mmCIF file with all atom_site columns, C-alpha atoms in Angstrom:
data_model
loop_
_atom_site.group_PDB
_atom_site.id
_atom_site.type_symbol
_atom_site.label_atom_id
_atom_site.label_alt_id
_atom_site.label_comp_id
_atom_site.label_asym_id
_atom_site.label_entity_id
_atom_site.label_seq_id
_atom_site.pdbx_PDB_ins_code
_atom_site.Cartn_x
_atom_site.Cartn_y
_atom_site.Cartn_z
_atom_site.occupancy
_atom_site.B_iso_or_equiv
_atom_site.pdbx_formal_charge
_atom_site.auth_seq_id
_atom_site.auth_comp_id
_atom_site.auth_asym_id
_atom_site.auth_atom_id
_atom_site.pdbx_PDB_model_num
ATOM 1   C CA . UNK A 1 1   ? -28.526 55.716 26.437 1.00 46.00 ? 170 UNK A CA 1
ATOM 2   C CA . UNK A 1 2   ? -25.486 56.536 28.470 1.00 65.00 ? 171 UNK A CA 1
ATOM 3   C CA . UNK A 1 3   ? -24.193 59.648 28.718 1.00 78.00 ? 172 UNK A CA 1
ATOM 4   C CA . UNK A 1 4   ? -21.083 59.818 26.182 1.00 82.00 ? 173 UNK A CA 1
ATOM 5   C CA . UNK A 1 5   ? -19.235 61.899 28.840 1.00 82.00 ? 174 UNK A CA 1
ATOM 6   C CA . UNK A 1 6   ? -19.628 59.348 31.157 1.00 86.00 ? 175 UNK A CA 1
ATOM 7   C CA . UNK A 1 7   ? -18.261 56.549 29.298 1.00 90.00 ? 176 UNK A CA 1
ATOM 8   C CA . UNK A 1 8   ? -15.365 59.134 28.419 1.00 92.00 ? 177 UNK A CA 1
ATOM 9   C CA . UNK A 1 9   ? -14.771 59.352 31.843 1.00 91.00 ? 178 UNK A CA 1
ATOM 10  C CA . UNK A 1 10  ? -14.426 55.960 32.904 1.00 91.00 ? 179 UNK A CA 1
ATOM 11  C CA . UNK A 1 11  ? -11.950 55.185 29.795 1.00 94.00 ? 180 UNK A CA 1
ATOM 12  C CA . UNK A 1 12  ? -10.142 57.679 31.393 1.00 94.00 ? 181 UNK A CA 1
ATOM 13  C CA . UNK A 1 13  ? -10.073 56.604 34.734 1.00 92.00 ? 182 UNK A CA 1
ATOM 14  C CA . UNK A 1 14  ? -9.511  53.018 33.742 1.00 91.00 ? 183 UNK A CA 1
ATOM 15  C CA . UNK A 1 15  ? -6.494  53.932 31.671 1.00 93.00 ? 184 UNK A CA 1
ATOM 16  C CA . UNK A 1 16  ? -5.204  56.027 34.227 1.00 94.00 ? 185 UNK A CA 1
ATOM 17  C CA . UNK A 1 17  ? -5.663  53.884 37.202 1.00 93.00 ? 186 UNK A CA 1
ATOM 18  C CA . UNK A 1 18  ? -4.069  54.136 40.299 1.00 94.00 ? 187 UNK A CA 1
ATOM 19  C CA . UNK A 1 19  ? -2.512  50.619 40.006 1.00 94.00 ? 188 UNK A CA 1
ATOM 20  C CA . UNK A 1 20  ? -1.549  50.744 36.358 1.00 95.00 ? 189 UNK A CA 1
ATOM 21  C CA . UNK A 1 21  ? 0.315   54.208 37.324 1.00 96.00 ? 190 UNK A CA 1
ATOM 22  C CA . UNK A 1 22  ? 3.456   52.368 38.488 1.00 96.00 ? 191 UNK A CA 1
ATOM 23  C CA . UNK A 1 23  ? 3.937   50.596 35.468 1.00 96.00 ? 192 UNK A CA 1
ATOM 24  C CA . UNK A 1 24  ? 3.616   53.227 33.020 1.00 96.00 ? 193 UNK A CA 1
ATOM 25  C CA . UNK A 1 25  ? 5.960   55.379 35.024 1.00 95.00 ? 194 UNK A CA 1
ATOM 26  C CA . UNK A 1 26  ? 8.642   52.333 35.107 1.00 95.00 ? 195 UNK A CA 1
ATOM 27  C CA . UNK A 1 27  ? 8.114   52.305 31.580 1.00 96.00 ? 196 UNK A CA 1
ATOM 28  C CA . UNK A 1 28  ? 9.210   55.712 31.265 1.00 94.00 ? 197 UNK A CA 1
ATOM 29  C CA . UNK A 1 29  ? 12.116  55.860 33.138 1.00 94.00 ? 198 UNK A CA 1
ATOM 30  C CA . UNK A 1 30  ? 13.479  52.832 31.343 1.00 94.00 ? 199 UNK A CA 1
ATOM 31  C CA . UNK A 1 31  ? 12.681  53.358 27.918 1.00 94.00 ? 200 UNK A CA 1
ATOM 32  C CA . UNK A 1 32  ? 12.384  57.099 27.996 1.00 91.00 ? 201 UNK A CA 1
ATOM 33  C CA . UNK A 1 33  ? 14.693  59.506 27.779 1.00 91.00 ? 202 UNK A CA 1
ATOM 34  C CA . UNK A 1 34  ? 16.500  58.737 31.259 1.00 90.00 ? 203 UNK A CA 1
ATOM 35  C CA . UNK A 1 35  ? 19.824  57.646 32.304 1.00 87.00 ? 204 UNK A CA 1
ATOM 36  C CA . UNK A 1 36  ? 18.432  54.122 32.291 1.00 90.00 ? 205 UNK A CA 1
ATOM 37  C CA . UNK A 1 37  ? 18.218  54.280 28.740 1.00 87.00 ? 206 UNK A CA 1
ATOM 38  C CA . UNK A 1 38  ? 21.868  52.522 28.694 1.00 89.00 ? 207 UNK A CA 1
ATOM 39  C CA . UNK A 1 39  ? 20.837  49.853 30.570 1.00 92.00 ? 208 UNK A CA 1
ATOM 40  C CA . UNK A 1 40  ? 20.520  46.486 27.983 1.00 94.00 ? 209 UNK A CA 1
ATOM 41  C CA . UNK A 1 41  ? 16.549  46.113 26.915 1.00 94.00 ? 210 UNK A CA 1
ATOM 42  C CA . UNK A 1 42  ? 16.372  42.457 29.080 1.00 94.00 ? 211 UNK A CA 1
ATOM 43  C CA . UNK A 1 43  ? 17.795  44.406 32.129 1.00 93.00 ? 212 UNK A CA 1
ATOM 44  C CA . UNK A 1 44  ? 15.101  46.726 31.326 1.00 95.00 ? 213 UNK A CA 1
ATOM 45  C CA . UNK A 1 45  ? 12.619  44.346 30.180 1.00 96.00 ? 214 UNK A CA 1
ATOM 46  C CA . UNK A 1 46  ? 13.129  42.707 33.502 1.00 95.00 ? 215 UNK A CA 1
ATOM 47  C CA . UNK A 1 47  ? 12.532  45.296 36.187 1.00 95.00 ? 216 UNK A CA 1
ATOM 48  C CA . UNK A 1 48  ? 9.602   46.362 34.116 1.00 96.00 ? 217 UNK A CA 1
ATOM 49  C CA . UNK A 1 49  ? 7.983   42.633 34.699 1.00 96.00 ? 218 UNK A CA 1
ATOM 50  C CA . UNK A 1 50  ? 8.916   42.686 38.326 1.00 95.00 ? 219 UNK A CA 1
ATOM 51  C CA . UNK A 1 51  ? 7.373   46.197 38.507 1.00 96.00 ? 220 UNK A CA 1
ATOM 52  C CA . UNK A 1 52  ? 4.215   44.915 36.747 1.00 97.00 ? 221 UNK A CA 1
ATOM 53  C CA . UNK A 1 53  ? 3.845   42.081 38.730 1.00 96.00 ? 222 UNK A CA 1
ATOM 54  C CA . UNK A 1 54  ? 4.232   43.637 42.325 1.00 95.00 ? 223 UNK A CA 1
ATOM 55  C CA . UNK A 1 55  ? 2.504   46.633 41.558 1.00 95.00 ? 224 UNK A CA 1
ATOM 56  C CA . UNK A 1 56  ? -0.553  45.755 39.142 1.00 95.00 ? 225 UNK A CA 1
ATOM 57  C CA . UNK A 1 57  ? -1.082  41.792 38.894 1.00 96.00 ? 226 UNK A CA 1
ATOM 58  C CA . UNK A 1 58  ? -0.738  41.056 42.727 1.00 95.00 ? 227 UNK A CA 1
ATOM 59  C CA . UNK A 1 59  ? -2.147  43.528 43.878 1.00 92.00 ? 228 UNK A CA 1
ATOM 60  C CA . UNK A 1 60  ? -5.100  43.020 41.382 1.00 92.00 ? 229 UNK A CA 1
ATOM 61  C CA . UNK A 1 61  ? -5.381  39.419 42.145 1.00 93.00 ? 230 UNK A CA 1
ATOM 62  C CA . UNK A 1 62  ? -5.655  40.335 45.691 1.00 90.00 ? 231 UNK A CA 1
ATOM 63  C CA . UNK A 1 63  ? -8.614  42.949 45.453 1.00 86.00 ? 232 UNK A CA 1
ATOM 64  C CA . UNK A 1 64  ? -10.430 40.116 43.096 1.00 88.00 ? 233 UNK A CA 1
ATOM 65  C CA . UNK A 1 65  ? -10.270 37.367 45.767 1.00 86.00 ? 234 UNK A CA 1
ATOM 66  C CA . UNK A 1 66  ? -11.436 40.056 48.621 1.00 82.00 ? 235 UNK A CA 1
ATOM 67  C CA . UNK A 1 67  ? -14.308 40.925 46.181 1.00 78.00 ? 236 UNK A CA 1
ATOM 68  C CA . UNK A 1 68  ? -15.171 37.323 45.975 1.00 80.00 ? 237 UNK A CA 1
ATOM 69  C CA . UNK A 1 69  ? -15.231 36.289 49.576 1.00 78.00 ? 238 UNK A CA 1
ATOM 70  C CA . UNK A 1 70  ? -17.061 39.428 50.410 1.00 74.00 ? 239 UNK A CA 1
ATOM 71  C CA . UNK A 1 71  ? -14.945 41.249 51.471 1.00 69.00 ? 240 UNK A CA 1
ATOM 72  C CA . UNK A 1 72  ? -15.301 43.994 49.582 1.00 71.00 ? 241 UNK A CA 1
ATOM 73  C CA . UNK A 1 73  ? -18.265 45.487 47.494 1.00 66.00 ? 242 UNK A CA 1
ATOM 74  C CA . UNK A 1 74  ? -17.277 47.093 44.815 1.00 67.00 ? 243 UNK A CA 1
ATOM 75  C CA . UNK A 1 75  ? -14.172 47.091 43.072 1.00 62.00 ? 244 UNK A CA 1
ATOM 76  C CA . UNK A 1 76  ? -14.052 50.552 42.316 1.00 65.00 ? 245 UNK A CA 1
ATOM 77  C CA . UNK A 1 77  ? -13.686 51.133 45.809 1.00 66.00 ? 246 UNK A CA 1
ATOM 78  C CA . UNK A 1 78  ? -16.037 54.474 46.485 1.00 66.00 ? 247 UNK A CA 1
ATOM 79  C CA . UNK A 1 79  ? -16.499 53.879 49.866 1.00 68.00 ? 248 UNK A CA 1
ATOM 80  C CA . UNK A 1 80  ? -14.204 55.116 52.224 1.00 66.00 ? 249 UNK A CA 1
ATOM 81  C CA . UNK A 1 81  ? -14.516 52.494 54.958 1.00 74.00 ? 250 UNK A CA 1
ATOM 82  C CA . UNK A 1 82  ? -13.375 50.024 52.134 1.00 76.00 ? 251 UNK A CA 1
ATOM 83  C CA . UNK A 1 83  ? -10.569 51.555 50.934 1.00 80.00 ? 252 UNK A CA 1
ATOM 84  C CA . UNK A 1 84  ? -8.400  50.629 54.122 1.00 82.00 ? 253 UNK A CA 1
ATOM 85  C CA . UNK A 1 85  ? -7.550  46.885 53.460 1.00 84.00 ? 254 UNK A CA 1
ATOM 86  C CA . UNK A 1 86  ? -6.670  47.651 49.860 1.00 87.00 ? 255 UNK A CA 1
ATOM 87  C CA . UNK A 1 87  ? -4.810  50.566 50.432 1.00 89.00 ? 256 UNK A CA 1
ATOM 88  C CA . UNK A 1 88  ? -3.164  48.302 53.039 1.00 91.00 ? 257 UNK A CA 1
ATOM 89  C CA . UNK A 1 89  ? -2.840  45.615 50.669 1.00 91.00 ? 258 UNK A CA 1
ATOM 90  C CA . UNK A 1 90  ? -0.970  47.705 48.010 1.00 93.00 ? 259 UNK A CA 1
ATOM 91  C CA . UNK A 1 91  ? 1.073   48.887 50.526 1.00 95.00 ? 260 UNK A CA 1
ATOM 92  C CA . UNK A 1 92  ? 2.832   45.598 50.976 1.00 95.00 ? 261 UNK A CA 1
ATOM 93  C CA . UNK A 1 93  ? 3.119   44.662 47.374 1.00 94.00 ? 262 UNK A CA 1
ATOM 94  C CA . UNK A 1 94  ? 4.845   48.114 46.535 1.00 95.00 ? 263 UNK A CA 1
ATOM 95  C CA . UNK A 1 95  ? 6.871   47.551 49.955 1.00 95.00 ? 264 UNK A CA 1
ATOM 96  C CA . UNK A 1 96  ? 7.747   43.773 48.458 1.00 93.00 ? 265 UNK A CA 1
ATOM 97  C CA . UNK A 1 97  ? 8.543   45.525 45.081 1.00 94.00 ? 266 UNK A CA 1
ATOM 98  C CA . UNK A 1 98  ? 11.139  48.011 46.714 1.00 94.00 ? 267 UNK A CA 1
ATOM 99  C CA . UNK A 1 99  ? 12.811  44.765 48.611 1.00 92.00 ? 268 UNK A CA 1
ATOM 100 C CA . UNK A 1 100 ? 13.276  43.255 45.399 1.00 89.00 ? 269 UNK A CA 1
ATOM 101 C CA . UNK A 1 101 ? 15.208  46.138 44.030 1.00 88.00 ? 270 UNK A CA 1
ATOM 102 C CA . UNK A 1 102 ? 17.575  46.384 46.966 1.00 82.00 ? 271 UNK A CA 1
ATOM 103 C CA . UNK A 1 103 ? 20.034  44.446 45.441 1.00 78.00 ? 272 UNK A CA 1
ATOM 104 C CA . UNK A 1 104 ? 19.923  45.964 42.038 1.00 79.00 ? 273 UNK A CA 1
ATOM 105 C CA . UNK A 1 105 ? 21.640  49.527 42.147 1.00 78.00 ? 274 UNK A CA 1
ATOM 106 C CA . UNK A 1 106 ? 20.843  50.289 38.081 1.00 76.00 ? 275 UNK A CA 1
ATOM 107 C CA . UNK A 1 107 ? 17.003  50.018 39.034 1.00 82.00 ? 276 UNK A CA 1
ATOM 108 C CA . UNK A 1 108 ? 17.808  53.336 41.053 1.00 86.00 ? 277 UNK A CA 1
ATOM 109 C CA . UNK A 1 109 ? 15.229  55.914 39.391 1.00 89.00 ? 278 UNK A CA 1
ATOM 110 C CA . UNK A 1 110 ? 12.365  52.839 39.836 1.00 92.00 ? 279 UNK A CA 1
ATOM 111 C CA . UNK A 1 111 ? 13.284  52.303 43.212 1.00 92.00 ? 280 UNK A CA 1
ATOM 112 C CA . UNK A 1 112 ? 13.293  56.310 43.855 1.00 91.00 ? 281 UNK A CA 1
ATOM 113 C CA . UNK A 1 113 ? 9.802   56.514 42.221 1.00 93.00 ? 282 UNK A CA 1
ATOM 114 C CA . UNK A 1 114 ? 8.351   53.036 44.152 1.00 95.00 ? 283 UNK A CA 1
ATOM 115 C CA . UNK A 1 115 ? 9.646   54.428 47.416 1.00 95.00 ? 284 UNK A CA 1
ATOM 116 C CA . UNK A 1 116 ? 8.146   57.756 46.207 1.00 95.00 ? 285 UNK A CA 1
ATOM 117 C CA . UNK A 1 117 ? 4.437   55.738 45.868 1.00 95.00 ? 286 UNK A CA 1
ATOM 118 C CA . UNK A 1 118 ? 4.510   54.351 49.051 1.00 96.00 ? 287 UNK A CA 1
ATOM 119 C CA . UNK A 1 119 ? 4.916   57.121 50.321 1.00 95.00 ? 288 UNK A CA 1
ATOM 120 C CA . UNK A 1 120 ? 2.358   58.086 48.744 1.00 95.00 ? 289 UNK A CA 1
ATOM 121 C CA . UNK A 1 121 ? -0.247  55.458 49.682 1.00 94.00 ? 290 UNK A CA 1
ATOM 122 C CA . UNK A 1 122 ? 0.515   55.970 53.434 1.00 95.00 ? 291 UNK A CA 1
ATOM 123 C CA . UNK A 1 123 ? -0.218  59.495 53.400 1.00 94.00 ? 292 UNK A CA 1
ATOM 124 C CA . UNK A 1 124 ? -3.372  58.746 51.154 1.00 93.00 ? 293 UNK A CA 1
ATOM 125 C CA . UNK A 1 125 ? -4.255  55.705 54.022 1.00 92.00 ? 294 UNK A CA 1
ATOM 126 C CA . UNK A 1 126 ? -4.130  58.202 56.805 1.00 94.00 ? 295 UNK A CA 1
ATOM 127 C CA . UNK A 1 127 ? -6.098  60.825 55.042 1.00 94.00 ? 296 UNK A CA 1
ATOM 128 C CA . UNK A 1 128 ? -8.655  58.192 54.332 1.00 89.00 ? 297 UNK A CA 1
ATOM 129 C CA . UNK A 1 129 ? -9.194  57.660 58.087 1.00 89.00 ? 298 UNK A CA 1
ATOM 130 C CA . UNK A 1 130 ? -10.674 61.156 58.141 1.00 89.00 ? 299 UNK A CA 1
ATOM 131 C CA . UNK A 1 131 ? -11.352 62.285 54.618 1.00 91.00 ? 300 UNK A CA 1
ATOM 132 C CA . UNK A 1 132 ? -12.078 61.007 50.910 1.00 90.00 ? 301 UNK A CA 1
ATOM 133 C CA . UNK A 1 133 ? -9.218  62.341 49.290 1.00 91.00 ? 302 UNK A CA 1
ATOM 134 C CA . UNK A 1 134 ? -8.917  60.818 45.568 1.00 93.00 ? 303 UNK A CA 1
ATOM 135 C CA . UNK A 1 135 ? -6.528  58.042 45.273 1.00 92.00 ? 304 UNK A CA 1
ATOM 136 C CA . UNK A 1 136 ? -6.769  58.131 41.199 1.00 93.00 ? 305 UNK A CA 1
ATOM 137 C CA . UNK A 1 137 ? -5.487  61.699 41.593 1.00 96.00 ? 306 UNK A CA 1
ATOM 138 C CA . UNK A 1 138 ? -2.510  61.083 44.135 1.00 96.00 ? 307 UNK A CA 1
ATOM 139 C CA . UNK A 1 139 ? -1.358  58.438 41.651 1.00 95.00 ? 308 UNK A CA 1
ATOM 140 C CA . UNK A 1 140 ? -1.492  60.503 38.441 1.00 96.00 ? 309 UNK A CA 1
ATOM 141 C CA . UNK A 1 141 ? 0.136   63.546 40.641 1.00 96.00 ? 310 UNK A CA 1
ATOM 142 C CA . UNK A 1 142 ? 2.731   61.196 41.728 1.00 95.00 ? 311 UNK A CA 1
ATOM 143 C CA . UNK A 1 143 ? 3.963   60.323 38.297 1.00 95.00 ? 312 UNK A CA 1
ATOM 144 C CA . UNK A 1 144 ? 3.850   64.244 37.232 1.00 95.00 ? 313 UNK A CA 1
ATOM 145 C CA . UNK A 1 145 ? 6.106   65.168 40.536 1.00 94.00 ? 314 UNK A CA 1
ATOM 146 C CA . UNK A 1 146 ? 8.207   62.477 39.313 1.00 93.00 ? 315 UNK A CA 1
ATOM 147 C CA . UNK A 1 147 ? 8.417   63.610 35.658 1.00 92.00 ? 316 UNK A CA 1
ATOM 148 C CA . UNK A 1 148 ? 8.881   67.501 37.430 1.00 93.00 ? 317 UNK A CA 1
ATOM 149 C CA . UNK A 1 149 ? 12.159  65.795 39.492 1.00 92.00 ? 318 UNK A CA 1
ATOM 150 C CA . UNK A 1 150 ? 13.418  64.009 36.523 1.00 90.00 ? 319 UNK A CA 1
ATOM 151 C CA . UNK A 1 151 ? 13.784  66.975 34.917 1.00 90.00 ? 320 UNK A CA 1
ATOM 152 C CA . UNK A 1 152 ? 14.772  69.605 37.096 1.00 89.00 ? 321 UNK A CA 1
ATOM 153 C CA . UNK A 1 153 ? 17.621  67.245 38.129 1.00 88.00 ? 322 UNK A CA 1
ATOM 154 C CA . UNK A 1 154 ? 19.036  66.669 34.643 1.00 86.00 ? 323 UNK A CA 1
ATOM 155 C CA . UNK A 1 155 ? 18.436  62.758 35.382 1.00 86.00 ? 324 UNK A CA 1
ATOM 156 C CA . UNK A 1 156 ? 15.696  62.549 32.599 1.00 88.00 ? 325 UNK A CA 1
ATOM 157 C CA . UNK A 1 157 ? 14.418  65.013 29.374 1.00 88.00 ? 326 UNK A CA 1
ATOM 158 C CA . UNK A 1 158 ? 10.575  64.430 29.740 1.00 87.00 ? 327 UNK A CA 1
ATOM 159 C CA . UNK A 1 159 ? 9.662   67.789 27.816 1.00 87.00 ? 328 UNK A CA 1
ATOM 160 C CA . UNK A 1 160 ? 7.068   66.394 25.729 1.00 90.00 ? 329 UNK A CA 1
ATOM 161 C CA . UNK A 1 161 ? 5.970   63.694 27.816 1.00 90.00 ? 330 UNK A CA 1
ATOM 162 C CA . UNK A 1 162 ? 5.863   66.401 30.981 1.00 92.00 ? 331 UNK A CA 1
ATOM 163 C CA . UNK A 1 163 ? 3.479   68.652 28.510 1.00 94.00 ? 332 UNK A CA 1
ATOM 164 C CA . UNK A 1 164 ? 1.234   65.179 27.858 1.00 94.00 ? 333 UNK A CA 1
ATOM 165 C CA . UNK A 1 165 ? 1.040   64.278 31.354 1.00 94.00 ? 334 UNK A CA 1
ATOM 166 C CA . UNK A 1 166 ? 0.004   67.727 32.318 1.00 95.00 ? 335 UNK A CA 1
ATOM 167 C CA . UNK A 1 167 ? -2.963  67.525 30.333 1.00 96.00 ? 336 UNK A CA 1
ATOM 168 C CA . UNK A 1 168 ? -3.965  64.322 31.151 1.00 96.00 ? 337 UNK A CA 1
ATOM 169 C CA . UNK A 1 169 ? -3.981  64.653 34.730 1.00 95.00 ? 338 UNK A CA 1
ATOM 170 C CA . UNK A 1 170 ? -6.060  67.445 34.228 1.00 95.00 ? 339 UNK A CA 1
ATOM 171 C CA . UNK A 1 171 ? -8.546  65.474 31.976 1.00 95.00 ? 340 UNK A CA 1
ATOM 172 C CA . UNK A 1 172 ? -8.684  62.787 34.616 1.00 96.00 ? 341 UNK A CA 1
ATOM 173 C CA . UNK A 1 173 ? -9.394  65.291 37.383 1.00 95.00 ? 342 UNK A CA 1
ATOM 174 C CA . UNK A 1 174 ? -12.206 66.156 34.937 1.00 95.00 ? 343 UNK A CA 1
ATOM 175 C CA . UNK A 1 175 ? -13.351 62.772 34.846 1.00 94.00 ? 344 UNK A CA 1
ATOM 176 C CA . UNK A 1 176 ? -13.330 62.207 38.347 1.00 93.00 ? 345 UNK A CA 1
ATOM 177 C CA . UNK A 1 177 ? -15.556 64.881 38.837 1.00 94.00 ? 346 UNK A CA 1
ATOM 178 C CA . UNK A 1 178 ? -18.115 64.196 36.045 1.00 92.00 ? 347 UNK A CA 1
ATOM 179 C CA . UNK A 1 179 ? -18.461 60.522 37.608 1.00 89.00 ? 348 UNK A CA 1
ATOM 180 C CA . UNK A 1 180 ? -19.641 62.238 40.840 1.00 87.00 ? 349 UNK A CA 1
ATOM 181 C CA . UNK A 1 181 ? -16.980 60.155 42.763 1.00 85.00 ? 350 UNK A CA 1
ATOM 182 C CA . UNK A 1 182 ? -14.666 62.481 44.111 1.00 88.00 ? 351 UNK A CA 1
ATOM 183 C CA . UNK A 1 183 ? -15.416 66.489 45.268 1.00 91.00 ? 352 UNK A CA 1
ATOM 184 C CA . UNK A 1 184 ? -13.468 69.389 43.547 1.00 93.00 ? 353 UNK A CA 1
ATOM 185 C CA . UNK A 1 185 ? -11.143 69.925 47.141 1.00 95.00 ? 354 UNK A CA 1
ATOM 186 C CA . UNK A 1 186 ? -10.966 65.939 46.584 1.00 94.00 ? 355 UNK A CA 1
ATOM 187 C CA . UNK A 1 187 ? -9.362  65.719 43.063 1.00 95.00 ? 356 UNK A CA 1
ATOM 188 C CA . UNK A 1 188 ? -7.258  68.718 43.734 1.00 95.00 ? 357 UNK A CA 1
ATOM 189 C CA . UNK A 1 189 ? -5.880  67.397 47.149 1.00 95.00 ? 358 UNK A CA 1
ATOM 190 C CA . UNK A 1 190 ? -4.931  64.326 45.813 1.00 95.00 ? 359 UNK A CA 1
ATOM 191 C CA . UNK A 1 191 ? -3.542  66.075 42.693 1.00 95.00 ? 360 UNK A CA 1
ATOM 192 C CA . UNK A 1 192 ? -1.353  68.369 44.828 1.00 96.00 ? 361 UNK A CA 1
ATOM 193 C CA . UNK A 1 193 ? -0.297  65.300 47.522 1.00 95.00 ? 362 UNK A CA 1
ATOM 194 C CA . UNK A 1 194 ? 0.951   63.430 44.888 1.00 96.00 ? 363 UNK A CA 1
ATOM 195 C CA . UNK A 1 195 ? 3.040   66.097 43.141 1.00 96.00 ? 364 UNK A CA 1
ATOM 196 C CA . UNK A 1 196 ? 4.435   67.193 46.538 1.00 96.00 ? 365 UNK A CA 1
ATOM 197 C CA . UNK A 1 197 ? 5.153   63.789 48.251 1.00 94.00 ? 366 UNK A CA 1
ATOM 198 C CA . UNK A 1 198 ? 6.866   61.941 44.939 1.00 95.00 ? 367 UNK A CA 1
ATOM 199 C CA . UNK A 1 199 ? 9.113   64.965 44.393 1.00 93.00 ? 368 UNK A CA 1
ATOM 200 C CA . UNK A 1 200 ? 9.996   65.788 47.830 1.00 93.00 ? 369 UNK A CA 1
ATOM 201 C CA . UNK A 1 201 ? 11.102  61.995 48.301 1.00 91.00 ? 370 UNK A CA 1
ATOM 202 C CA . UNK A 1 202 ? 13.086  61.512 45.222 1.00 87.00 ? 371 UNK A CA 1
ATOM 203 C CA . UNK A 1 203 ? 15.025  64.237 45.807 1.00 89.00 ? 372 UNK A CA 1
ATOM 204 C CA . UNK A 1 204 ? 15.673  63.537 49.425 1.00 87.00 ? 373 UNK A CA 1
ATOM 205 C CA . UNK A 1 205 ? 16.128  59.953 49.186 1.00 78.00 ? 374 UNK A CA 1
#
């Protein structure tokens, strides 16, 4: 039988993956309590699907079709040689993502934050070259340093949602480390990069 904290775990990790993290935060800053709550819900609606696409579905698709022509191994990506060509990969579809918004000033706070996660993914790319640093971690530290920002900056009221964040970041460091797929200085790294690189760059940019 499988261990029950196991399968906890992955439900966490799978709900709280690094490419789904873009989406829920877009969600947030449109149909939270932001400034883009004004906006009309198909304006809305709309830079949610281009967020979704760029950032989840082609990326997605991508890593699929590697996995099938061999190049990869295992989608869940735990070796570091493999990560590099995803990582790469994502790269250009967030980098695509932030091109589309160029011409749309009200998507500012999703531009801020995509900007923010590429960001992110470089730093997490050159780590990689040298070091396992957790990439589920940087993601869900990203979207707290965001929330922080938001906040702090009087562009968003994220009390409650700040307090539910908190917690699940830490119950998906938790689950990284019951998985065995990521080392305490790992999760915590990648917790801290995130948190420092998203909220350094959205309130410089």
């Amino acid at each position: 039988m499988k261990n029950p904290y196991d399968r906890l775990s992955r439900a966490i990790s799978y709900a709280l993956h690094p490419l789904i993290v873009p989406t829920i935060a877009a969600l947030l800053l449109l149909f939270g309590p932001t400034v883009m709550s004004n906006l009309p819900a198909e304006a809305r609606w709309f830079i949610a699907a281009v967020v979704l696409l760029n950032t989840l579905i082609l990326p997605a698709f991508s890593l699929a079709v590697l996995k099938l022509f061999g190049g990869l191994s295992d989608l869940r990506l735990q070796s570091q040689r493999q990560r590099m060509l995803p990582m790469g990969i994502v790269a250009v579809c967030y980098m695509l993502c932030i091109l589309s918004f160029r011409q749309m000033t009200v998507a500012f706070l999703v531009d801020r934050f995509l900007i923010a996660a590429l960001c992110c993914v470089v730093i997490a790319f050159v780590v990689n070259l040298y070091w396992k640093i957790s990439l589920h971690m940087t993601a869900a530290g990203g979207l707290l340093g965001m929330m922080i920002v938001m906040n702090y900056t009087g562009l968003a009221q994220f009390r409650t949602a700040l307090i539910v964040l908190t917690v699940l970041t830490g119950a998906l460091g938790s689950a990284r480390l019951q998985l065995g797929s990521h080392s305490l200085a790992q999760v915590g790294a990648g917790a801290a990069a995130g948190v420092a690189v998203t909220a350094a760059t959205v309130l410089l940019i």
